[in-house]
Coordinates of C-alpha atoms (C1' of nucleotides) in Angstrom, one line a residue:
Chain N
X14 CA 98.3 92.2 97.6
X15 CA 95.7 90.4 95.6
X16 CA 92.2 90.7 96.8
X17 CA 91.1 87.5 98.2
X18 CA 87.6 87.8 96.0
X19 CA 89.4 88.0 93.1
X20 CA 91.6 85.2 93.7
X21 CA 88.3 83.0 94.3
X22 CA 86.8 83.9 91.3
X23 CA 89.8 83.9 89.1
X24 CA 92.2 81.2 90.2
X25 CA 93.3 80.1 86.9
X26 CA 94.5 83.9 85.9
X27 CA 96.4 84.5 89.1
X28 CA 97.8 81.1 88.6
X29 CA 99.2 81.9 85.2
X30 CA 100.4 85.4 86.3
X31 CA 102.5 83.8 89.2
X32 CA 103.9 81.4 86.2
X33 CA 104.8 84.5 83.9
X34 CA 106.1 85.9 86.2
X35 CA 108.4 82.9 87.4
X36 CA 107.5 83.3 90.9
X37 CA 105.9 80.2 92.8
X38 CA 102.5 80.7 94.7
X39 CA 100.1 77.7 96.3
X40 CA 96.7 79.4 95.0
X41 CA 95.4 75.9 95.7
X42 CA 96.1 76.1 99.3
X43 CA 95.2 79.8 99.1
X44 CA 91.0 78.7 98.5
X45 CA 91.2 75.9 100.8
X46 CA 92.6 78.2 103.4
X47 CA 89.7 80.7 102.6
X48 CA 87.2 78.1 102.4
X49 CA 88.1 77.1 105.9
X50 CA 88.3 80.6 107.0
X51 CA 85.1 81.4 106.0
X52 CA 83.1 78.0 107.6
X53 CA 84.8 79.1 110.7
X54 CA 83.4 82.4 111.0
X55 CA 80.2 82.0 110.2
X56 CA 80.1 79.8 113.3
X57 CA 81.7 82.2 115.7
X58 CA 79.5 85.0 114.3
X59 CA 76.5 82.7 115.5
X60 CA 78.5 82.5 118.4
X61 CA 79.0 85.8 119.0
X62 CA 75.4 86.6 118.4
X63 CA 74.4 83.7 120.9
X64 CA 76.5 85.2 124.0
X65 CA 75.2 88.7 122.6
X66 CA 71.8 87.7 123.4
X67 CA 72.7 85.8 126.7
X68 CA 74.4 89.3 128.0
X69 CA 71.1 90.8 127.5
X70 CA 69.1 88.7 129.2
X71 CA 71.6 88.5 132.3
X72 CA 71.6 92.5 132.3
X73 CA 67.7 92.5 132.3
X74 CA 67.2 89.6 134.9
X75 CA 66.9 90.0 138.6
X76 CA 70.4 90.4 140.3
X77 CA 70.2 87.4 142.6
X78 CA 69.5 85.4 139.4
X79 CA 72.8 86.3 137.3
X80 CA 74.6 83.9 139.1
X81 CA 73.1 80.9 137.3
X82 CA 72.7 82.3 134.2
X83 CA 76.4 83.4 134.1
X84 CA 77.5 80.2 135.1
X85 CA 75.4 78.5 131.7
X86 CA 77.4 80.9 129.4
X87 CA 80.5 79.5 130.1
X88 CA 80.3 76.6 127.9
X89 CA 79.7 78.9 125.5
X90 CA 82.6 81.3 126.0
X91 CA 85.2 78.0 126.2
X92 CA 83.6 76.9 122.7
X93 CA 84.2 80.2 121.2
X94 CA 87.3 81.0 122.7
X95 CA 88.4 77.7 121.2
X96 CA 86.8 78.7 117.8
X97 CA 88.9 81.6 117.8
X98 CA 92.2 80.6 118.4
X99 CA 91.6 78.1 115.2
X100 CA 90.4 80.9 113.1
X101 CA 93.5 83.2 114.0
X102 CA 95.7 80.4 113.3
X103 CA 94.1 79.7 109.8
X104 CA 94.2 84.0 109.0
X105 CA 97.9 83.7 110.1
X106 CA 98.6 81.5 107.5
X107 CA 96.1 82.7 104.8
X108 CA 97.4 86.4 105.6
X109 CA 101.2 84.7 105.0
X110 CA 100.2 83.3 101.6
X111 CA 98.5 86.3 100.2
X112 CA 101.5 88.5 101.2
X113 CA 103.3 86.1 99.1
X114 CA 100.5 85.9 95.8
X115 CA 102.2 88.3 92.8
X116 CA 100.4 91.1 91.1
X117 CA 99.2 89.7 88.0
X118 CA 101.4 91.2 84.6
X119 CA 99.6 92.7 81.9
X120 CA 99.0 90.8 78.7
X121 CA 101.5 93.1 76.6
X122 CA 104.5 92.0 79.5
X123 CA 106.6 89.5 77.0
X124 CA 107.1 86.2 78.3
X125 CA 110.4 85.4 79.4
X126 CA 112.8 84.1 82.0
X127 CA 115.2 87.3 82.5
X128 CA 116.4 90.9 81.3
X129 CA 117.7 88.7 78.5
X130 CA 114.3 88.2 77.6
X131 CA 113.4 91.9 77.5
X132 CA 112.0 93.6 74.4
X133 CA 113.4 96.2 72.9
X134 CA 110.9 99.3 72.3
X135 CA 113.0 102.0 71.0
X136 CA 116.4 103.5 70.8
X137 CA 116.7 107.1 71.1
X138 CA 120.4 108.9 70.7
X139 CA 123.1 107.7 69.1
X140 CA 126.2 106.2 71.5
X141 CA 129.2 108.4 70.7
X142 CA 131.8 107.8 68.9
X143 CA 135.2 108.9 69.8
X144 CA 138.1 109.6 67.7
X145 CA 140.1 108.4 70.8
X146 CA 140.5 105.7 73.6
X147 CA 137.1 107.0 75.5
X148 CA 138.4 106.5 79.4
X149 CA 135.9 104.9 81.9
X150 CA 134.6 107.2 84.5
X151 CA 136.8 105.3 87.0
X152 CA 139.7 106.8 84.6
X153 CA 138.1 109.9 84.7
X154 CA 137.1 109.9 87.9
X155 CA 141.2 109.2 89.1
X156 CA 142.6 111.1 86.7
X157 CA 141.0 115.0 88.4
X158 CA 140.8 113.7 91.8
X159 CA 137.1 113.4 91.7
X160 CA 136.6 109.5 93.1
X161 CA 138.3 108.2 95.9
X162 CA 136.8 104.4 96.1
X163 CA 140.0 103.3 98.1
X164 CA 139.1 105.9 101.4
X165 CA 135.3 105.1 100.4
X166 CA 135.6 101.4 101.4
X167 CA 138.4 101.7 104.0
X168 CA 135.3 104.0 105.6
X169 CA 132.0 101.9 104.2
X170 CA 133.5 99.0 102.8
X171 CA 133.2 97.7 99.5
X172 CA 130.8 99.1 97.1
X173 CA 131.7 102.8 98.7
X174 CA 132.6 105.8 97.4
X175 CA 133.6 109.2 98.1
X176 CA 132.8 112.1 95.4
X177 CA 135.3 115.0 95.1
X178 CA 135.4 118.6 94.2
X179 CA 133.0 119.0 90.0
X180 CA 132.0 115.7 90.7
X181 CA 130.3 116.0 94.1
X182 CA 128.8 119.6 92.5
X183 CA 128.1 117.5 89.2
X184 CA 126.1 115.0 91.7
X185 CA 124.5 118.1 93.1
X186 CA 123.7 120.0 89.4
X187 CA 121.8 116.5 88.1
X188 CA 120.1 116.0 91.3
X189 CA 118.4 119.5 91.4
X190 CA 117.9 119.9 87.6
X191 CA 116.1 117.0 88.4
X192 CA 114.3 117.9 91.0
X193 CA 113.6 121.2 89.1
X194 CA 112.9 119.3 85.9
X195 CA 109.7 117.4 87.8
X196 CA 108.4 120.5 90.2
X197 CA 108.0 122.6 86.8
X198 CA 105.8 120.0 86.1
X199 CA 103.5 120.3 88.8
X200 CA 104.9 117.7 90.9
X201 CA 105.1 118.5 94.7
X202 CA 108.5 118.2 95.9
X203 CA 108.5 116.3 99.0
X204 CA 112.0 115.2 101.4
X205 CA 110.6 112.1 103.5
X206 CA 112.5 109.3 105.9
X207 CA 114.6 106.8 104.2
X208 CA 114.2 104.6 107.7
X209 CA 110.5 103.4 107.7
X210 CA 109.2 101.1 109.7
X211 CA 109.1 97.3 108.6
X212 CA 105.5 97.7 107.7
X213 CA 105.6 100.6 105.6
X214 CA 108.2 97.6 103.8
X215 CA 106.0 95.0 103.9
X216 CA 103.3 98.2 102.5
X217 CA 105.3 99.1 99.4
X218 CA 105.8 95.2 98.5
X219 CA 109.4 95.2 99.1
X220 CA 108.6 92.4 102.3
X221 CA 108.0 89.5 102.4
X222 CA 110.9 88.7 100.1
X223 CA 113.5 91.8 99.9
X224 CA 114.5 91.4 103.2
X225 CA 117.9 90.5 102.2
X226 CA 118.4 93.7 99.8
X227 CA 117.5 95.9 102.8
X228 CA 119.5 97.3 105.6
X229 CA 117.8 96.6 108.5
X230 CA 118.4 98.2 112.3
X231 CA 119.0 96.0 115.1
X232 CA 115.8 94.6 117.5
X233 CA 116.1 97.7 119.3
X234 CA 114.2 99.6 116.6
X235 CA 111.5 98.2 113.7
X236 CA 113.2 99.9 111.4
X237 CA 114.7 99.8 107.7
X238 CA 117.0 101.7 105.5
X239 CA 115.2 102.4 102.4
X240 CA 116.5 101.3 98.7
X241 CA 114.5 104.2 97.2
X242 CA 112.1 106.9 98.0
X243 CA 109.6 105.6 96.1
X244 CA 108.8 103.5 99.8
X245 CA 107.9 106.8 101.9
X246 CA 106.0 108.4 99.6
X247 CA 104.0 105.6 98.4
X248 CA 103.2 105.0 101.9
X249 CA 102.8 108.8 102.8
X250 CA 99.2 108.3 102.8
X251 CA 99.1 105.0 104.3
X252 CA 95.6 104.4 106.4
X253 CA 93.6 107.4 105.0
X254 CA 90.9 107.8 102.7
X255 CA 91.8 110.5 100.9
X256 CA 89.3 112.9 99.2
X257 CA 88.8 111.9 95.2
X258 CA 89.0 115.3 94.6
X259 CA 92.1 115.7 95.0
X260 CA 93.7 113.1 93.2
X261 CA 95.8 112.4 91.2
X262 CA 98.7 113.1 93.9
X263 CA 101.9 113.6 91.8
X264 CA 105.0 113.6 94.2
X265 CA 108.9 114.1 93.0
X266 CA 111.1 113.4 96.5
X267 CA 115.3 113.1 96.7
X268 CA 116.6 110.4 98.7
X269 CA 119.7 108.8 99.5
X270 CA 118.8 104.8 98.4
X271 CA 120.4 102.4 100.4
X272 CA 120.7 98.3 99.0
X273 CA 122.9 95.7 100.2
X274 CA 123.3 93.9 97.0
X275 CA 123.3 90.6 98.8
X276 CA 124.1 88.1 95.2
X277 CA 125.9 90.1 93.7
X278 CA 129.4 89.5 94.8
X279 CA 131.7 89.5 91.7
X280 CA 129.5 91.3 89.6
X281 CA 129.8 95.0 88.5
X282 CA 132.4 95.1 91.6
X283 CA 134.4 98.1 90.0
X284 CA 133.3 101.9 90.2
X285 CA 129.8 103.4 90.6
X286 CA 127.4 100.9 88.5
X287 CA 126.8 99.0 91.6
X288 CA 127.1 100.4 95.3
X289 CA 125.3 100.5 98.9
X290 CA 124.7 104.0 98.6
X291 CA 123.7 106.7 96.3
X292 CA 120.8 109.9 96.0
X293 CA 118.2 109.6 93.4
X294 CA 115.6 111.8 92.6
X295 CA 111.8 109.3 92.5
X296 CA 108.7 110.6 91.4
X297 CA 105.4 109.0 92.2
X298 CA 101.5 109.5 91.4
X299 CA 98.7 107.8 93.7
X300 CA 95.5 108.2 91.1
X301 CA 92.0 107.0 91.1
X302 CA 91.3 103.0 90.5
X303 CA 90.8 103.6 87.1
X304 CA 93.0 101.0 84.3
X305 CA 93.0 104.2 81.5
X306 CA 94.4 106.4 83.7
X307 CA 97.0 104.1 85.4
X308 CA 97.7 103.3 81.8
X309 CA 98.6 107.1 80.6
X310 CA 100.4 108.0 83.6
X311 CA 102.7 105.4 83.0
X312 CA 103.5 106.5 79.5
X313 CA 104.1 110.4 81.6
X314 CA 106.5 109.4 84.0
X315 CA 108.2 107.2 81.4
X316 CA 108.3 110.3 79.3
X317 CA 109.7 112.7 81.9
X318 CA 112.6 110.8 82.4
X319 CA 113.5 110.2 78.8
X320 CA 113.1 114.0 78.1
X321 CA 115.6 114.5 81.0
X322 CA 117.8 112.0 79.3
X323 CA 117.7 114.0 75.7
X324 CA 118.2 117.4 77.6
X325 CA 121.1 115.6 79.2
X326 CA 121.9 114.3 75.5
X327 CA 122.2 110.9 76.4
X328 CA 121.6 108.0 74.4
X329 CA 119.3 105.4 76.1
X330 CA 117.3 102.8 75.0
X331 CA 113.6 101.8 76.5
X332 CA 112.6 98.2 77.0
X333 CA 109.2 96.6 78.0
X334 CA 110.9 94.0 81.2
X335 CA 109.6 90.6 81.2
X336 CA 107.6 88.5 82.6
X337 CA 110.2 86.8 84.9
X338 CA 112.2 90.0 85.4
X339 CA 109.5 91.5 87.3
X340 CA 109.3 91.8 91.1
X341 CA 106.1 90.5 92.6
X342 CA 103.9 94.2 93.1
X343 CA 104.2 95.0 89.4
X344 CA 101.7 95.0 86.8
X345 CA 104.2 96.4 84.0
X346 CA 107.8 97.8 84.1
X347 CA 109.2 99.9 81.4
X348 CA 113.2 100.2 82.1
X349 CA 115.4 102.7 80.6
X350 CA 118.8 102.0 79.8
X351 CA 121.2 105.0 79.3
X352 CA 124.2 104.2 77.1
X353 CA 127.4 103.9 78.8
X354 CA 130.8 103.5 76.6
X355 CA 132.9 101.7 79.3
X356 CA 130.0 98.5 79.3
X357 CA 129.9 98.9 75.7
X358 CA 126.2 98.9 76.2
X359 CA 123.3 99.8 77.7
X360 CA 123.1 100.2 81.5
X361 CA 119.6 100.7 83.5
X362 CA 119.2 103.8 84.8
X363 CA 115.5 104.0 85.3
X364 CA 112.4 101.9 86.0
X365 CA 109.0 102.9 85.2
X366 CA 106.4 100.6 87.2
X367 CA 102.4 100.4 87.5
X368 CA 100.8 98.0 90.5
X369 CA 97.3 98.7 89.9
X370 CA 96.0 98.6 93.9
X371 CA 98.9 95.9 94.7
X372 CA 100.5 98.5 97.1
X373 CA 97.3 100.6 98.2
X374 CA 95.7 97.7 99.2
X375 CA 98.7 96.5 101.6
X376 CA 98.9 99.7 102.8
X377 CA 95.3 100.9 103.3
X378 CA 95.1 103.8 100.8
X379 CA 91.9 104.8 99.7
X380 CA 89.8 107.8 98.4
X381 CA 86.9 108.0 98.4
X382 CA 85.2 108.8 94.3
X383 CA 82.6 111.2 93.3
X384 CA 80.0 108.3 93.8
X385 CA 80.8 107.8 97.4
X386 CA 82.2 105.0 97.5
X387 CA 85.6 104.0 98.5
X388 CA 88.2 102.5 96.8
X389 CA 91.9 101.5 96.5
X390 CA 93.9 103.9 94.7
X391 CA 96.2 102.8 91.7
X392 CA 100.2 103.6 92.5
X393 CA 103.0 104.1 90.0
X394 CA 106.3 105.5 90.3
X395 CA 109.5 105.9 88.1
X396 CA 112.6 107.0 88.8
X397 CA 114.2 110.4 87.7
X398 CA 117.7 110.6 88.0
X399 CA 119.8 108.1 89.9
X400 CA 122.8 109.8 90.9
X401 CA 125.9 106.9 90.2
X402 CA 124.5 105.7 87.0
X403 CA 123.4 109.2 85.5
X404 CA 127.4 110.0 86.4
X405 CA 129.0 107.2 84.8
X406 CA 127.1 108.3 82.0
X407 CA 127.6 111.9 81.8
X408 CA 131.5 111.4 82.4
X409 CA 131.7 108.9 79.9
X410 CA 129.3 110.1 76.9
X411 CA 130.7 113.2 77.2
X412 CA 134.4 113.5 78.1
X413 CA 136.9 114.8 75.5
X414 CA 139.9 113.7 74.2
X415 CA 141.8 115.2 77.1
X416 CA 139.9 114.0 79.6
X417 CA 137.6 117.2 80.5
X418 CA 134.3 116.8 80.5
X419 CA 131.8 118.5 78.8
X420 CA 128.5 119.9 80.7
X421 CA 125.2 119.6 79.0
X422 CA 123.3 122.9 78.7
X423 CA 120.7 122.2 81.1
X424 CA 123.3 121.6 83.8
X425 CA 125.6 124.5 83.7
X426 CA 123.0 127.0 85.8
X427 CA 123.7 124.5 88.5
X428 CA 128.0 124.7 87.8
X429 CA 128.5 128.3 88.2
X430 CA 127.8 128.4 84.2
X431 CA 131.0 126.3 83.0
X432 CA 130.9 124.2 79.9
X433 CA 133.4 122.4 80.7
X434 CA 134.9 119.9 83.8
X435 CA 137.1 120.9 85.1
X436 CA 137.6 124.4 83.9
Chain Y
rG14 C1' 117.2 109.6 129.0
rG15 C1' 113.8 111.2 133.7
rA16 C1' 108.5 112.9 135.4
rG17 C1' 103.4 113.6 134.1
rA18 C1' 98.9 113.7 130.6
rG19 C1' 96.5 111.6 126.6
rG20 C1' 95.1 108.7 122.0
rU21 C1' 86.9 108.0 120.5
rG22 C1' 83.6 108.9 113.8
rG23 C1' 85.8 114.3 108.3
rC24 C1' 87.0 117.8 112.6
rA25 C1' 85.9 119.3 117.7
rG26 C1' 84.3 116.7 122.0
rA27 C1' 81.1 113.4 125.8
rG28 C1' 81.0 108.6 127.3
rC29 C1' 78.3 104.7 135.2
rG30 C1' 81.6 97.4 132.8
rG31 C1' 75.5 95.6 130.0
rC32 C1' 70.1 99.9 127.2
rU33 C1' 76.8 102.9 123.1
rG34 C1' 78.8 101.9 116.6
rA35 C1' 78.9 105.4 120.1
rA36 C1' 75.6 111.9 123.1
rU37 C1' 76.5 116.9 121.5
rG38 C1' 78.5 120.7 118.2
rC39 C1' 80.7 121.8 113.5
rG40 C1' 81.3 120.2 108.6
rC41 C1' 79.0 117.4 104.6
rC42 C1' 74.6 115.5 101.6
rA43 C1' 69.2 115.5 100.5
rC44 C1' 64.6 117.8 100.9
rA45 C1' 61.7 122.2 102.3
rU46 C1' 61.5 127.5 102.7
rU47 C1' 63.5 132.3 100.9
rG48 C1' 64.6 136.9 94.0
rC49 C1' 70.3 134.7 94.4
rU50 C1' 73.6 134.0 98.5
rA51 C1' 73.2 133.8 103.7
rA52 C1' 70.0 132.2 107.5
rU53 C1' 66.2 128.6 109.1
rG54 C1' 63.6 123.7 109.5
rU55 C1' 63.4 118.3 108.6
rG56 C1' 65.9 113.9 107.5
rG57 C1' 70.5 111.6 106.4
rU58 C1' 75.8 111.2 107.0
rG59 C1' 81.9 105.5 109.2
rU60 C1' 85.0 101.3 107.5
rC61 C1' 85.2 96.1 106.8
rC62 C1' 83.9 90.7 106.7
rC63 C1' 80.2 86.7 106.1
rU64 C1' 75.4 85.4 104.2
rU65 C1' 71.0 86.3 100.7
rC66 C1' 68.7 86.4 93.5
rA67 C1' 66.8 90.3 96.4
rC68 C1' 64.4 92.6 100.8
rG69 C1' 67.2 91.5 104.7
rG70 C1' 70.2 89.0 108.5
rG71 C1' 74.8 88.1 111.5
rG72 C1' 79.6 89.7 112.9
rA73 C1' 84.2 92.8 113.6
rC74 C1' 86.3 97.7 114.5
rC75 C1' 86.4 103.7 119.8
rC76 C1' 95.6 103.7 118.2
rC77 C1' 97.7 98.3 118.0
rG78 C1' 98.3 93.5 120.6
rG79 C1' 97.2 90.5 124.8
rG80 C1' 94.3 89.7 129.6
rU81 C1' 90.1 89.9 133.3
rU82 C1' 84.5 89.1 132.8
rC83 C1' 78.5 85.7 131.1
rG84 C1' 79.4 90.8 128.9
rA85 C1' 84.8 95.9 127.8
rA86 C1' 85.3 102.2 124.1
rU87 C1' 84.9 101.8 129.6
rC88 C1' 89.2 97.6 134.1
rC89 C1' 94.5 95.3 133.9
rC90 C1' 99.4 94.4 131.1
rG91 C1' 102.6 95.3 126.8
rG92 C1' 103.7 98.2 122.3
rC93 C1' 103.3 102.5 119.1
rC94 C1' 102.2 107.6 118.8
rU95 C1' 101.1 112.7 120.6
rC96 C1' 101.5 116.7 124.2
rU97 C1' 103.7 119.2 128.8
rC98 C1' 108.0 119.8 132.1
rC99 C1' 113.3 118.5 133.1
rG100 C1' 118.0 116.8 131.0
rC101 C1' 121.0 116.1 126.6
rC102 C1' 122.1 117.5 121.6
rA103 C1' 122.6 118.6 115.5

RNA sequence: GGAGAGGUGGCAGAGCGGCUGAAUGCGCCACAUUGCUAAUGUGGUGUCCCUUCACGGGGACCCCGGGUUCGAAUCCCGGCCUCUCCGCCA
């Protein structure tokens, strides 16, 4: 969320983020709303005030002569009653809108209409290239018995999987050496709810809006499946002021991720690129309100994933997402897109965002700086291993002419020391 | 799931329907005093909105949302959460 000031004193710059970012937003309506808003209180304050100083005078009068004076407040209390329904009504709506208002991109975001329009920033690794017919991991994946997607949707449906025997431990290995990876880093490993409440949603920025991508439980609970753990621990802190001191808060949490994909029927409908379900490992840093240090944290999470992607030896590419490929919370997205032979091309596999105070201002996270005053704390997060795209990658970068797989170094602590899948 | 208790400022903990944005203690900050520290004394110590060039002024907030009342932290209803006991269970 936007703060309302702002948005009065630069209407023309929200305007044009809102049209970067493709995303339509009444800012006109938005000032008149205020405007309104604003009349209206300052007349129920004087109100207010008014039947303040009547309550005062009735305590200190005589009892017999309450009565009366009572009796000439009513008036009063009918007009402001009045007053007040109005100005809730016109908050409602305001509150509505400004929900709705996206965080305005940075200047370097390129302009552009989707991840077509995406720059390019680097390309690190070089895709392999095999002396044979390179099988997809669905090949892979059938040929040792390792992915049943048949018994995976007869239980879940479509877009389900079950993981069998090195492929469920392989799951495991990159989960933890991600986990690891981020801990020996000084990140504090955290394992949070994945079914928040719908405001902790509507905290994070994912609602108004997402509410289609989200599982949702039925009216007998006011509660949501999350699509990624950066929701909980974003909103871990939710309503405090934290201490300045202690920031920045740098948090690395595994979760399962839940999406329902609705609009996507028909594309990426075969193996793991695109399911319901999967575990990813998120990490997440709540800092002070401070632009320079948003800005480097940005470029640290993005790194920690790309150096897990080399140890992994896996070619990826970074790009710098568009204007109109970016949700409404973000200021800037960096994605990653790991290399992955059965696309014949580059597949995201991570996303490295900064919101400024987008999210700490919807969800009430503060801190209070060495000044004493308090502010809204800056949020970014990035993911760090996503299990289903980081396996079609691994399978498929790295499989051998007879199918086997071979293990990255990093990973073979976690697989009983093999190089080798099977074997 | 059944029965009870409760949610007040950073923490602990008072609070007759008007004089309570809130006693008191602890913590914290400033100043004073003392070789240093500790101890002591004095003062200060919430968040937010509107308004004003400024000094200042007005308002909201005692878990959240409704209600009663001229007036609610205080009474009533609903929700959320916590605790105790019983039941059930990974």
């Amino acid at each position: 969320m936007l703060d309302l000031k702002y948005i009065r004193q630069h209407p023309e710059i929200v305007k044009a983020g809102a049209a970067k970012k493709r995303i339509p937003c009444d800012v006109d309506r938005i000032l008149e709303l205020d405007r309104q808003v604003r009349a209206l209180s300052q007349e129920i304050d004087a109100m207010r005030s008014q039947q303040k100083e009547a309550g005062k005078r009735i305590s200190a009068a005589p009892p017999e002569e309450r009565p009366a004076l009572a009796e000439a407040q009513k008036e009063l209390k009918a007009r402001l009653k009045e007053g007040e329904a109005r100005d809730s009504s016109l908050r409602e709506e305001l509150e509505a809108l400004l929900l709705r208002v996206p965080n305005v991109p940075a200047d370097d975001v390129p302009d552009g209409d989707d991840d077509g329009d995406n720059v390019e920033l680097r390309r690190v690794g070089d895709p392999p290239s095999f002396s044979f017919a390179p099988r997809s991991h669905i090949e892979l994946g059938q040929m040792h018995d390792w992915l049943d997607i048949e018994r995976g949707a007869r239980l879940a449906g479509s877009r389900n999987y079950v993981l069998k025997g090195d492929l469920a431990l392989l799951e495991n290995a990159v989960l933890r050496l991600a986990v690891d990876t981020m801990v020996a880093k000084g990140f504090t490993p955290l394992s949070v709810p994945t079914l928040v409440r719908t405001e902790t949603m509507v905290g994070t920025g994912y609602f108004p809006g997402g509410e289609d991508q989200a599982y949702r439980c039925d009216e007998r609970d006011d509660l949501c499946l999350v699509g990624t753990a950066e929701v909980p621990i974003t909103a871990l802190h939710q309503g405090e002021i934290l201490d300045g001191e202690c920031l920045p808060l740098r948090f690395v949490a595994q979760s399962t991720c839940y999406r329902r994909e609705a609009g996507t029927y028909g594309k990426d409908t075969k193996g793991l690129y695109r399911v319901h379900q999967f575990q990813k490992v998120e990490q997440v840093i709540l800092d002070v309100n401070d632009e320079a240090r948003s800005l480097e944290h940005h470029q640290a999470i993005l790194r920690n994933a790309e150096e897990l992607l080399q140890a992994l030896e896996l070619p990826y590419r970074v790009v710098n997402v568009c204007g109109g490929d970016l949700g409404q919370p973000q200021i800037q997205k960096f994605d990653i897109e790991t290399w992955m032979p059965s696309r014949e091309g580059y597949g995201e596999t991570h996303s490295a965002s900064r919101f400024h105070e987008f999210q700490a201002r919807r969800l009430g996270l503060r801190y209070r700086g060495e000044d004493g005053k308090v502010r809204f704390c800056h949020t970014l997060n990035n993911t760090v291993a996503a299990s289903t795209r980081m396996l079609i990658a691994l399978l498929e970068n790295h499989q051998l002419e007879d199918g086997r797989v071979r293990v990255p170094a990093p990973l073979r602590p976690y697989l009983g020391g093999r190089e080798v899948l099977p074997g």
